[in-house]
mmCIF file of C-alpha atoms in Angstrom:
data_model
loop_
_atom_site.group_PDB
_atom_site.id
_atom_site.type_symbol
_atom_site.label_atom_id
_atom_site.label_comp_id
_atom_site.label_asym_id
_atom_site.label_seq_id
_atom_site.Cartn_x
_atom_site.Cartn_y
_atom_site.Cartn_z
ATOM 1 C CA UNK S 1 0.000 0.000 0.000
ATOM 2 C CA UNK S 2 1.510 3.741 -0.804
ATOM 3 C CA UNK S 3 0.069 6.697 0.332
ATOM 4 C CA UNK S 4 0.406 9.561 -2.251
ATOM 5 C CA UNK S 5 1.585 12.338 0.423
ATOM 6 C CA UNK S 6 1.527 12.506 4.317
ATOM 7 C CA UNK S 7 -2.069 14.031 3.713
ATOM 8 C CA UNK S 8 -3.304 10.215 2.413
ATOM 9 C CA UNK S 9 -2.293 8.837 5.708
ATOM 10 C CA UNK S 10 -4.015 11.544 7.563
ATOM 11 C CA UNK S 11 -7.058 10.991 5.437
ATOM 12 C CA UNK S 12 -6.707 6.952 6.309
ATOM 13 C CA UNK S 13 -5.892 8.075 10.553
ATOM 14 C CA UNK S 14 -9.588 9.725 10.354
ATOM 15 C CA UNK S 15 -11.383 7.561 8.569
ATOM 16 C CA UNK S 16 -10.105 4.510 11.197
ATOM 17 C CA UNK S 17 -11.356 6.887 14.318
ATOM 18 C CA UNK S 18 -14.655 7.090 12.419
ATOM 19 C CA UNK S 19 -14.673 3.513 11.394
ATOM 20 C CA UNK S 20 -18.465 2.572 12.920
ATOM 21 C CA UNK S 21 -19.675 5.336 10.651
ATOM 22 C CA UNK S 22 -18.351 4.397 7.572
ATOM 23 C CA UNK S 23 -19.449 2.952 4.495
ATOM 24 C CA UNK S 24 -17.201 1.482 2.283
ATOM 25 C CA UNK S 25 -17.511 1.874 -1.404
ATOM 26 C CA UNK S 26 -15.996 -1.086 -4.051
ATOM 27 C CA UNK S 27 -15.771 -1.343 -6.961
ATOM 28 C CA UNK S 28 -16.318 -4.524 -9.495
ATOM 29 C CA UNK S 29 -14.046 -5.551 -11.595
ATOM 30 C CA UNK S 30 -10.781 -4.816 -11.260
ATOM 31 C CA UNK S 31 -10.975 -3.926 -7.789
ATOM 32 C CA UNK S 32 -12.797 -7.277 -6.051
ATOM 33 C CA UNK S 33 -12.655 -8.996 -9.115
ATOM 34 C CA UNK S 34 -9.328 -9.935 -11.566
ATOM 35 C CA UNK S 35 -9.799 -8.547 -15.055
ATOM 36 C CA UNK S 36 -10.067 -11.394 -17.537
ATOM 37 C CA UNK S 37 -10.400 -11.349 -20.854
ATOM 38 C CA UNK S 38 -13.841 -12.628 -20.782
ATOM 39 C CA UNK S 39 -16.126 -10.643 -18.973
ATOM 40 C CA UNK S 40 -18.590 -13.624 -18.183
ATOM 41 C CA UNK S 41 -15.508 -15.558 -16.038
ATOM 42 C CA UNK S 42 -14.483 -12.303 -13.824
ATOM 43 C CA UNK S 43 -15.071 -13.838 -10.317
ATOM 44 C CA UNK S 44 -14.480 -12.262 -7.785
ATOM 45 C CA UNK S 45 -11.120 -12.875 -5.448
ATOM 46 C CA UNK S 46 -11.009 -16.081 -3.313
ATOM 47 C CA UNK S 47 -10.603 -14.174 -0.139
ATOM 48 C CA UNK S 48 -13.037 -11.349 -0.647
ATOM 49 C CA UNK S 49 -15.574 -12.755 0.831
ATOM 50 C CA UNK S 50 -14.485 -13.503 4.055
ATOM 51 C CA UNK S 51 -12.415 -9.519 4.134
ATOM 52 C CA UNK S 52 -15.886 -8.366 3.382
ATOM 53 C CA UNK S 53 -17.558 -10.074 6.181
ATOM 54 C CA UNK S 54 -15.021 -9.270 8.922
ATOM 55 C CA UNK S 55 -14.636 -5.741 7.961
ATOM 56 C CA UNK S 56 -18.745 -5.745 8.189
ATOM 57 C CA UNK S 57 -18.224 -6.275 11.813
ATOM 58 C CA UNK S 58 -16.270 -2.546 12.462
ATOM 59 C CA UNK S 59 -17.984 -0.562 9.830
ATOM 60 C CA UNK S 60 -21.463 0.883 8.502
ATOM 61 C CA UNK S 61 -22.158 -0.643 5.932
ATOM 62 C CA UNK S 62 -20.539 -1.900 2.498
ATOM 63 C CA UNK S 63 -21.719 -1.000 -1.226
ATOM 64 C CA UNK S 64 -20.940 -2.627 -4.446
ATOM 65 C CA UNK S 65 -21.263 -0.104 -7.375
ATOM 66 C CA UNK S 66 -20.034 -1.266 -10.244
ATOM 67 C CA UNK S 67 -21.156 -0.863 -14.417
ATOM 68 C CA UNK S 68 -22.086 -4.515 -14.673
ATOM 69 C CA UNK S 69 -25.629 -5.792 -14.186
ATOM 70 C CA UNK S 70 -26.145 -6.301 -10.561
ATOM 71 C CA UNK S 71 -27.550 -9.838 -10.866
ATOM 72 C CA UNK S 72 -23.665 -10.558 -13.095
ATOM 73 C CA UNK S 73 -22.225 -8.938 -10.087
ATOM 74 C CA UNK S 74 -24.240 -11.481 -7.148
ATOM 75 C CA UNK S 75 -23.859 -13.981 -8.834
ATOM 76 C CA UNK S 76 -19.554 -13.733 -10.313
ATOM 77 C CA UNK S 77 -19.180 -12.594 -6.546
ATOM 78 C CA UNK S 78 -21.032 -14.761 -4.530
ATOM 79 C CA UNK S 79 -22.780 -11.750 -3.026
ATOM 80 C CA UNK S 80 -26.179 -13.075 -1.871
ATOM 81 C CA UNK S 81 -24.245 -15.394 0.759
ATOM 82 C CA UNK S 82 -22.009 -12.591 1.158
ATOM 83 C CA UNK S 83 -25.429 -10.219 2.102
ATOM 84 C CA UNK S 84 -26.156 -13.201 4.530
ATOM 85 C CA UNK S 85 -23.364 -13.302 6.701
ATOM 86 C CA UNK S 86 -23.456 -9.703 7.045
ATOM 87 C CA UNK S 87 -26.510 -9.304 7.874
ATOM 88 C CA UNK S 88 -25.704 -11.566 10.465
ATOM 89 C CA UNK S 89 -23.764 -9.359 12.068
ATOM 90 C CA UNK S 90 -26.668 -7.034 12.187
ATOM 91 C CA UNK S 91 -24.886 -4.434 8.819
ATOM 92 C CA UNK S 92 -25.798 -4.082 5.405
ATOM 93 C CA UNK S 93 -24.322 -4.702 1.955
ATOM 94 C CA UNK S 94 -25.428 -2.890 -0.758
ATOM 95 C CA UNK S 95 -24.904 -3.939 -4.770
ATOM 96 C CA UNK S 96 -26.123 -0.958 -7.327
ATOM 97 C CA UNK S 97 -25.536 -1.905 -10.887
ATOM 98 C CA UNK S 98 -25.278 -0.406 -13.886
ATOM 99 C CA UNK S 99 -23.730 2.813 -12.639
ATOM 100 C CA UNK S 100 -26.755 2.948 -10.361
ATOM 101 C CA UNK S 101 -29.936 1.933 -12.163
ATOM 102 C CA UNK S 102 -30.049 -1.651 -10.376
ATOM 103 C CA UNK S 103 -30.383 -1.205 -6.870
ATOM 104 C CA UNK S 104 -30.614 -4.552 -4.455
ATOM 105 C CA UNK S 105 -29.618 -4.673 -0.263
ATOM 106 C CA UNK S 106 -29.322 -7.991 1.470
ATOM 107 C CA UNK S 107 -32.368 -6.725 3.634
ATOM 108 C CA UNK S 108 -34.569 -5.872 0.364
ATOM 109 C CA UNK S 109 -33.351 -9.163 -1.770
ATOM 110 C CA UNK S 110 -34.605 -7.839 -4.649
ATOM 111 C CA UNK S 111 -33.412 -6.059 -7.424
ATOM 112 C CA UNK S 112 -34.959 -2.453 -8.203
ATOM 113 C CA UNK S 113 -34.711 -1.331 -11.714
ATOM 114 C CA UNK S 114 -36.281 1.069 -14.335
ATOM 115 C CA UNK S 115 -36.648 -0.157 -18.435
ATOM 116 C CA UNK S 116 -34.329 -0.144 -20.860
ATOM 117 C CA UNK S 117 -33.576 3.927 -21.783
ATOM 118 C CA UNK S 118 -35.430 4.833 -25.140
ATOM 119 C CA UNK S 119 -32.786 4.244 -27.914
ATOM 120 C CA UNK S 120 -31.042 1.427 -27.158
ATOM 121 C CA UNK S 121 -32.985 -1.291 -29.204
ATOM 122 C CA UNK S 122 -32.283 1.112 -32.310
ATOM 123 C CA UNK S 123 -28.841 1.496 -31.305
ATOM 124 C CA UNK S 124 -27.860 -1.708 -30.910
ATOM 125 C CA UNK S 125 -29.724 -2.768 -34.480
ATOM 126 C CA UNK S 126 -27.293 0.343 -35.964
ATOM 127 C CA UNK S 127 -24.293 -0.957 -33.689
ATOM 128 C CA UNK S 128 -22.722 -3.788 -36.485
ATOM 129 C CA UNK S 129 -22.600 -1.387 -39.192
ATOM 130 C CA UNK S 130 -20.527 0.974 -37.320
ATOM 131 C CA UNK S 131 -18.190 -1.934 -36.391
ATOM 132 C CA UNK S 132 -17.871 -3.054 -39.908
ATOM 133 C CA UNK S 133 -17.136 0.695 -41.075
ATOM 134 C CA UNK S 134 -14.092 0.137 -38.396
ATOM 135 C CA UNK S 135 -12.891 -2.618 -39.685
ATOM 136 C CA UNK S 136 -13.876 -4.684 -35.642
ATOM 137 C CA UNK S 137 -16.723 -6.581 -36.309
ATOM 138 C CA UNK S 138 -15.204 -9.123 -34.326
ATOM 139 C CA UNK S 139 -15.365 -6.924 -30.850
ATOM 140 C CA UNK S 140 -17.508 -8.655 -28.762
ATOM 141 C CA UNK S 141 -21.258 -7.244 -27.655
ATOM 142 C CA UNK S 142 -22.539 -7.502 -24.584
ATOM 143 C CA UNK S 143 -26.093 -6.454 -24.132
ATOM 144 C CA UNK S 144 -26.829 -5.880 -20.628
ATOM 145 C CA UNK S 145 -30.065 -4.773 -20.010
ATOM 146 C CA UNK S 146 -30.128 -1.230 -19.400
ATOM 147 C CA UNK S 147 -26.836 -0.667 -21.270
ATOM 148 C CA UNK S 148 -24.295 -2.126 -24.957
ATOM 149 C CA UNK S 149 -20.820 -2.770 -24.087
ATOM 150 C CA UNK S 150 -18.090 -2.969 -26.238
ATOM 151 C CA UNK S 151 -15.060 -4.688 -25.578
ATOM 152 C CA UNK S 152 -12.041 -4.534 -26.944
ATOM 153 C CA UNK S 153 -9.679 -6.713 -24.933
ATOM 154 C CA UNK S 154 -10.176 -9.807 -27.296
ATOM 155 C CA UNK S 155 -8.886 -8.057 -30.635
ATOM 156 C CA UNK S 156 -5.172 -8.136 -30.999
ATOM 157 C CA UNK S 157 -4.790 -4.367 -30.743
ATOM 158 C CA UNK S 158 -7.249 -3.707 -27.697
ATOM 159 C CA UNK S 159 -6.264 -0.039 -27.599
ATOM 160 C CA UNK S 160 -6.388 1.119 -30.940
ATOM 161 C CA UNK S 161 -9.557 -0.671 -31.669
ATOM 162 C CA UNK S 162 -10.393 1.020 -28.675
ATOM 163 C CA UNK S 163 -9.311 4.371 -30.693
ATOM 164 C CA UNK S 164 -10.760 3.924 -33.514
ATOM 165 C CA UNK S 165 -14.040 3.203 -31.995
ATOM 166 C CA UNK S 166 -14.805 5.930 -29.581
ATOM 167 C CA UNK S 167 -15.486 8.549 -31.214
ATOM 168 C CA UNK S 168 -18.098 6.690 -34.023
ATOM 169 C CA UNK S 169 -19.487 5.200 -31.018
ATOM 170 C CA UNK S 170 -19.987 8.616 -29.530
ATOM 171 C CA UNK S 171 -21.673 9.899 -32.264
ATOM 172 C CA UNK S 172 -23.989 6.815 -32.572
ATOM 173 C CA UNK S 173 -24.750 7.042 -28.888
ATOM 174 C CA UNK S 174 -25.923 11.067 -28.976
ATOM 175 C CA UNK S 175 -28.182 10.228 -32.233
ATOM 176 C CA UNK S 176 -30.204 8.162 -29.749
ATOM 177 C CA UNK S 177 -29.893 10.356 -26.403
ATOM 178 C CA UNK S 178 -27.538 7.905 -24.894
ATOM 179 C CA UNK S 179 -24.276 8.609 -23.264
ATOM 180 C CA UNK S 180 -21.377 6.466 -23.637
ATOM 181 C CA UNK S 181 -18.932 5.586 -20.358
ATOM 182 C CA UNK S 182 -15.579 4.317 -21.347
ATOM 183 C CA UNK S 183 -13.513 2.103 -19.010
ATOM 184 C CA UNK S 184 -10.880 -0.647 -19.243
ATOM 185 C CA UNK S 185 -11.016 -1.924 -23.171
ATOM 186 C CA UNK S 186 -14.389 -1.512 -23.261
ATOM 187 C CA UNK S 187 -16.954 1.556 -24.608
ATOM 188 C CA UNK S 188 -20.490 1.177 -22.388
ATOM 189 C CA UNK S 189 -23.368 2.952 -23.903
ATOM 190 C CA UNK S 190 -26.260 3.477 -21.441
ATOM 191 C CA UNK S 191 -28.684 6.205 -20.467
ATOM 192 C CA UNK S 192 -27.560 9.504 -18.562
ATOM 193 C CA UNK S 193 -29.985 8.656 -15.601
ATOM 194 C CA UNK S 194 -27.496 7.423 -12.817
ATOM 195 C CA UNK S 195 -23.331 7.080 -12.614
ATOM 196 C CA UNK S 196 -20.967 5.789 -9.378
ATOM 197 C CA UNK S 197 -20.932 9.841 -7.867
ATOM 198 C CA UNK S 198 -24.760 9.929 -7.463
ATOM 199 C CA UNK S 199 -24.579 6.571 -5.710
ATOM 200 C CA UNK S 200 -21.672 7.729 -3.462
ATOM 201 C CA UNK S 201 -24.277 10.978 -2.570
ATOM 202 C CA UNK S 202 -26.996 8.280 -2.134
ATOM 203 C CA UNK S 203 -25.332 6.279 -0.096
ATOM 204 C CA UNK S 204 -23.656 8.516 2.250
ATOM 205 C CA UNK S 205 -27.252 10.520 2.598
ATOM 206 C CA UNK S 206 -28.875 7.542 3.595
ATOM 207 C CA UNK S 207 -26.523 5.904 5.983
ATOM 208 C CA UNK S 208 -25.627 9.076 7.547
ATOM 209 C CA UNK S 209 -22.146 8.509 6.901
ATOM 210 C CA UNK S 210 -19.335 9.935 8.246
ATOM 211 C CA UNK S 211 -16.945 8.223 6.502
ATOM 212 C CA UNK S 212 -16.275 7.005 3.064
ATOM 213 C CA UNK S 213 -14.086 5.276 1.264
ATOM 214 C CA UNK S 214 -14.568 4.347 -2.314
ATOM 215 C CA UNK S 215 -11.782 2.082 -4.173
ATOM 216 C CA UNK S 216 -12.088 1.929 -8.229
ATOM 217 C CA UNK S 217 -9.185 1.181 -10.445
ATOM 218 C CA UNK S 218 -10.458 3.168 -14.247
ATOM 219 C CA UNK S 219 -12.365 5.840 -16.104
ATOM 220 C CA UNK S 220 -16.085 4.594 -14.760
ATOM 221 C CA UNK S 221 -14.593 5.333 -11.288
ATOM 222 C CA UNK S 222 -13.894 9.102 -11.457
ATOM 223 C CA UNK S 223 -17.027 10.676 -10.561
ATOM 224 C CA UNK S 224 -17.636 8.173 -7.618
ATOM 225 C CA UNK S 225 -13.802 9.929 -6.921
ATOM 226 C CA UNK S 226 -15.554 13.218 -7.496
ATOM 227 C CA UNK S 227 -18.529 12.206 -5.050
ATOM 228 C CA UNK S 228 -16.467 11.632 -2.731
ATOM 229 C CA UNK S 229 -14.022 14.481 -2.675
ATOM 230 C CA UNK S 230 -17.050 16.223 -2.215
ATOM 231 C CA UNK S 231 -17.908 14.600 0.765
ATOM 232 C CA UNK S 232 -14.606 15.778 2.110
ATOM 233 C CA UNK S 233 -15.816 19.261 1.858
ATOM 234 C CA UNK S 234 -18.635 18.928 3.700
ATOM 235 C CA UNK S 235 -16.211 17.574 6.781
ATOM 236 C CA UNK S 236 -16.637 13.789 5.811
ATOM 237 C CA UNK S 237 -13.456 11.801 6.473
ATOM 238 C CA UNK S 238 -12.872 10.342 2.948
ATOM 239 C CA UNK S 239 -10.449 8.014 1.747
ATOM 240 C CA UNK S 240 -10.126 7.597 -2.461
ATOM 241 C CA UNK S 241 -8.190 4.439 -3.416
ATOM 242 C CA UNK S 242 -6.778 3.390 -6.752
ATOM 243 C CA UNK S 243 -6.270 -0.343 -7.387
ATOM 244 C CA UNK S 244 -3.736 0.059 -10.142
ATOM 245 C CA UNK S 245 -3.136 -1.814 -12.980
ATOM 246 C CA UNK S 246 -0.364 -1.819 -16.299
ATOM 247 C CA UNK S 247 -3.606 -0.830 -18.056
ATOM 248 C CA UNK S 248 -4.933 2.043 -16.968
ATOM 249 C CA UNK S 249 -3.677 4.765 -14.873
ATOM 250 C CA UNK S 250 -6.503 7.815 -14.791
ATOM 251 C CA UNK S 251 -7.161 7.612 -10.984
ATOM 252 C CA UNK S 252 -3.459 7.230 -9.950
ATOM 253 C CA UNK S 253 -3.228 11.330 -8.931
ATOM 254 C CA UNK S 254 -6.371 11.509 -8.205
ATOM 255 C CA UNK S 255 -6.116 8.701 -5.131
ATOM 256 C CA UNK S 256 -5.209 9.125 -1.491
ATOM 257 C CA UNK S 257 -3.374 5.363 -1.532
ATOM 258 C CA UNK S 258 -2.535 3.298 -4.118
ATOM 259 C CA UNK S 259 -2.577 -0.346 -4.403
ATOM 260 C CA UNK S 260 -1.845 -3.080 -6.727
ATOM 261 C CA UNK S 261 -5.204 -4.779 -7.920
ATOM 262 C CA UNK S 262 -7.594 -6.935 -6.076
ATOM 263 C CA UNK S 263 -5.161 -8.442 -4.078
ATOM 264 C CA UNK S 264 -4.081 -5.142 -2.855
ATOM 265 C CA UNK S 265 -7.470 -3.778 -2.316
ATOM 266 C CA UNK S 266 -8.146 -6.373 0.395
ATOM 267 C CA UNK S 267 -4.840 -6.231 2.210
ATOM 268 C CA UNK S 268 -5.883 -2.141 2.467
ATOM 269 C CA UNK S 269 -9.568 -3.878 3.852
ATOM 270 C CA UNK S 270 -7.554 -6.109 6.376
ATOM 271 C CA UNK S 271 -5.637 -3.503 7.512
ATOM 272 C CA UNK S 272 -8.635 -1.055 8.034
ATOM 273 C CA UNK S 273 -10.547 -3.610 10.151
ATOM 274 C CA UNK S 274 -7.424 -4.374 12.315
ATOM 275 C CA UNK S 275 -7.282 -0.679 12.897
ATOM 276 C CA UNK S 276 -10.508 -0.010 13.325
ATOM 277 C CA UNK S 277 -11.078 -2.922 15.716
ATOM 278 C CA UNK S 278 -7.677 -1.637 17.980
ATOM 279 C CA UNK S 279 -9.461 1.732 18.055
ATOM 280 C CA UNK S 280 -12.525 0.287 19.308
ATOM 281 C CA UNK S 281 -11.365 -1.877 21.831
ATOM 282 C CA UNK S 282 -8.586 1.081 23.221
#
């Protein structure tokens, strides 16, 4: 783990004395969950479920908010047994989806979300001849609901197909009244009703936080960053952390600590619940 300046580990000394009030922001892939090159085989780390669990125990509560369809993200994750034990332990664990449209709590089992934004059917019939234009009519689709993703990672020059596909897929998107999200190798096109900083703000209302800490490793992540630097205006304790890959870099000087992928992101998790439990206990 590396702090960025002396101010990081000030950040991190706060948030541990407010540990009981904070809720703890994660997250999908890249952060609990390897990235892979097939989207439909990115489980989530062996030992995240039990970090999640015990670090349940000294916090507020814990919220998965990550692009992919929640019910992809319960079920790669194991999150409805994760939901169980913590309710056990009398806290909640949140999973919003899609930037925010899907919404499901291991108290409320269920998952809360609106239709399909106006657009995307017509979008998605348009979507092969702009891929053919490209020359990438081989970059795999996903359709997920509420959003088309396009990934890249497959091709054998991810980043230039990436490139040369961002812009047409820009222009496609605001035809339709869509918005497009890029992250890791892959172009999301969605509706511009919800992203990760309005479900940091929604969170943090609704818990009464006084903590947060929100951990995202590429460009999907920076307005949950935003969110949360906000937060720290408003006298929050805050703590942003990157989990850093080869791949992408965007949140690196934007981050309080810095840590090396999933594996990293739970030592940081350990750590906090040691700390937090010493604290409590002292």
């Amino acid at each position: 783990m590396q702090f960025s300046s002396t101010e990081g580990e000030h950040r991190y000394a706060d948030l541990v004395r407010v540990a009981p009030h904070t809720v703890v922001g994660l997250d999908f892939d890249g952060t609990l969950a390897p990235i892979v090159d097939d989207p439909t085989r990115a489980h989530i780390h062996p030992d995240a479920s039990e970090v999640l669990v015990d670090l349940a125990g000294e916090i507020a509560a814990i919220a998965v908010i990550t692009g992919r369809p929640a019910r992809q993200a319960l079920d790669l994750g194991g999150l409805e047994d994760v939901g169980d034990a913590i309710a056990a332990v009398g806290k909640e664990l949140f999973v919003f989806g899609q930037y925010g449209n899907e919404r499901w709590t291991s108290t409320h089992r269920r998952i809360v979300a609106p239709r399909p934004p106006r657009g995307l059917a017509t979008f998605e019939r348009e979507l092969p001849r702009v891929l053919r234009r490209a020359g990438l009519s081989e970059a795999y689709v996903e359709d997920k609901g509420l959003a088309i993703a396009v990934h890249t990672r497959r091709l054998d020059d991810p980043d230039q197909a990436f490139r040369d596909l961002l812009e047409p897929l820009k222009e496609l998107a605001a035809r339709h009244e869509l918005v497009v999200e890029p992250g890791r190798s892959v172009i999301e096109v969605r509706s511009a009703g919800s992203h990760k900083g309005m479900v940091v703000e929604r969170i943090a209302e609704e818990t009464a936080a006084q903590g947060f800490l929100f951990a995202g490793d590429d460009l999907g992540d920076i307005e949950a960053f935003d969110a949360v630097d906000d937060l720290a205006g408003r006298g929050l304790a805050t703590l942003r952390v990157c989990s850093a890959s080869n791949e992408e870099s965007a949140l690196m000087s934007l981050s309080d600590v810095v840590v090396r992928g999933p594996e990293g992101v739970l030592d940081l998790l350990r750590r906090l619940t040691a700390d937090a439990r010493s604290a409590r206990v002292a």
